[in-house]
Coordinates of C-alpha atoms in Angstrom, one line a residue:
X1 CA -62.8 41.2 -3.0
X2 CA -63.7 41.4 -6.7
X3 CA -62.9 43.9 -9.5
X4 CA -66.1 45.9 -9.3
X5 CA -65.0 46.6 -5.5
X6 CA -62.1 48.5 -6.4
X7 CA -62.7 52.2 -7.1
X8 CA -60.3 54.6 -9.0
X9 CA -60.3 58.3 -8.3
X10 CA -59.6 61.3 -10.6
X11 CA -55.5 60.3 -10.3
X12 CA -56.4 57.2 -10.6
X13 CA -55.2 56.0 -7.0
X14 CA -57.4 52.9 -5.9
X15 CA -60.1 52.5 -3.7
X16 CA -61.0 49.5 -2.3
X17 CA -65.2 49.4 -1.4
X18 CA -67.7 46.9 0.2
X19 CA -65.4 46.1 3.5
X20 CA -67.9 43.8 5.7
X21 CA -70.0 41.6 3.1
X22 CA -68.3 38.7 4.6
X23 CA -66.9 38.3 7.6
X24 CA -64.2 35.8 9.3
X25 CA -64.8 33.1 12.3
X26 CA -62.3 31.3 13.7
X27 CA -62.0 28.0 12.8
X28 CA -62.2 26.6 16.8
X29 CA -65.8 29.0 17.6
X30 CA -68.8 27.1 17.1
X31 CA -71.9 29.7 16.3
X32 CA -74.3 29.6 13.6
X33 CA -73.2 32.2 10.8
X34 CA -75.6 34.0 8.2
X35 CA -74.3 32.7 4.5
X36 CA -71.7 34.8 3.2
X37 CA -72.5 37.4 0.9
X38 CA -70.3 38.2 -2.0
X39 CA -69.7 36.6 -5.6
X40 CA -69.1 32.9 -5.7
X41 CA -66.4 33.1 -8.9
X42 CA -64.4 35.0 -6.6
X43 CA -64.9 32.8 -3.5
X44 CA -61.6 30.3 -2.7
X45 CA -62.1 26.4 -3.1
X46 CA -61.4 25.6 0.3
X47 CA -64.6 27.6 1.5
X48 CA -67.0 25.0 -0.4
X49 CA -65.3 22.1 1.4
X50 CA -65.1 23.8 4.5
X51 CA -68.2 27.0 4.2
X52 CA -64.9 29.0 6.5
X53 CA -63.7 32.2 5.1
X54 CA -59.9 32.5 6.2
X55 CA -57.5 35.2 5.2
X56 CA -56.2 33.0 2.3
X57 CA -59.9 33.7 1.3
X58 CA -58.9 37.5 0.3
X59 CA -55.7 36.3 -0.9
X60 CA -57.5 34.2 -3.9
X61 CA -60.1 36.9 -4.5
X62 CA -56.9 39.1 -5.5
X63 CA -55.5 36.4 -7.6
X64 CA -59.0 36.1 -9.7
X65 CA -58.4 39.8 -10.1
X66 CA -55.3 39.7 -11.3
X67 CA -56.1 37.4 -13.7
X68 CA -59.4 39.7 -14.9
X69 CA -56.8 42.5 -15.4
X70 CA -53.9 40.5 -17.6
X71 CA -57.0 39.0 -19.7
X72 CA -59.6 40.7 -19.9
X73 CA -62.2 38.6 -19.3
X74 CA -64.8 37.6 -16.4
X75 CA -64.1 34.8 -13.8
X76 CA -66.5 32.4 -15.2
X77 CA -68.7 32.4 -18.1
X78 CA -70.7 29.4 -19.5
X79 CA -70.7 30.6 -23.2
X80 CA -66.9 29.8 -23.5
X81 CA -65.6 26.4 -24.1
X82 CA -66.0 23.8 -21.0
X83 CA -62.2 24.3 -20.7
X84 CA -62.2 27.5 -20.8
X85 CA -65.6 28.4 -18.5
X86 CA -63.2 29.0 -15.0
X87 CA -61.0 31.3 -16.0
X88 CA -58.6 30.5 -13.3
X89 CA -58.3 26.9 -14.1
X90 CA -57.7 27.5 -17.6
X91 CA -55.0 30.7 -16.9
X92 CA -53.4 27.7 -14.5
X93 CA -53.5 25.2 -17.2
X94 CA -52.1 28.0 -20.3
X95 CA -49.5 29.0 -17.6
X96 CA -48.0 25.5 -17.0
X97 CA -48.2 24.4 -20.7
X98 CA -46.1 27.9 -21.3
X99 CA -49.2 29.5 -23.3
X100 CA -50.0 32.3 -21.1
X101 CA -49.5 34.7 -23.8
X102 CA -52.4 33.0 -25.9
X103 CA -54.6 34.1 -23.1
X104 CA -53.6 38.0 -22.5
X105 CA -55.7 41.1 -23.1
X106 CA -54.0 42.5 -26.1
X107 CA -54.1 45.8 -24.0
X108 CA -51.5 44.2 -21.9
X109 CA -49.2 42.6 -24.4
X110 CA -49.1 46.4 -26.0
X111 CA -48.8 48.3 -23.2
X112 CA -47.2 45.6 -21.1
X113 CA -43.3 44.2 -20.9
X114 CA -42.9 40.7 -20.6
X115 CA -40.8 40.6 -17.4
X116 CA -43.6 42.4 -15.9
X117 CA -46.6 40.3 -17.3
X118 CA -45.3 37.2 -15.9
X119 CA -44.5 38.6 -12.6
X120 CA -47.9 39.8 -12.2
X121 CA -49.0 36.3 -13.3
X122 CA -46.8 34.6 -11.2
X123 CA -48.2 36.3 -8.6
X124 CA -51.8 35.5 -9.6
X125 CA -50.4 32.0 -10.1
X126 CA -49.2 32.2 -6.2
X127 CA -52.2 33.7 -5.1
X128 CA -54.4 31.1 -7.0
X129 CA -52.4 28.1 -5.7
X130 CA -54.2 27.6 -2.0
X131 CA -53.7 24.4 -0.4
X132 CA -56.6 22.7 1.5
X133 CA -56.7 21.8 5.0
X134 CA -57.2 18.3 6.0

């Protein structure tokens, strides 16, 4: 999943496009796969360690969305700061230091209550937060 998949009618109801670019194995089948196909900056962590998609795949890919929506900005871009190049990372970083609000698109702070902005991040936060396997 990745912002440009999700489509908004006339109302403005979502759309969610681009079903079956990747695809999920379980973990115990041995079979050789094709590579996945999709956009690494919205690929989890754990799939570099392990090259398995799981449903906590999706689940991060919703969480770097969320995160494009409260700030405005792309996943990763290497004209920002070294800090600041993973937008996750540094959204995790600003959020535990109590600086999200340094980060937000000021579309959101306008528009945007604070009781909802940081349940939205805490949910990006929750989505973000997947622990590896060992």
């Amino acid at each position: 999943m990745k912002s440009a998949n999700i489509l908004l009618d006339a109302n403005y109801t979502a759309k969610v496009s681009d079903f079956g670019a990747s695809r999920l194995i379980p973990m115990d089948r041995t079979q050789v796969t094709t590579l996945v196909q999709g956009t690494v900056r919205y690929l989890d962590r754990e799939y570099f360690f392990t090259s398995q998609l799981t449903a906590k795949s999706d689940v991060y890919s919703f969480g770097v969305v969320l995160v494009e929506l409260l700030t405005g900005k792309i996943p990763v871009c290497l004209e920002r700061s070294p800090g600041q190049r993973n937008l996750t990372g540094y959204f995790m970083s600003l959020l535990e230091d109590r600086r999200l609000f340094d980060l937000l698109d000021a579309r959101v702070l306008n528009e945007g209550k604070e009781d909802q902005i940081l349940i939205v991040a805490r949910l990006a936060e929750r989505c973000l937060n997947i622990k590896f396997r060992t």
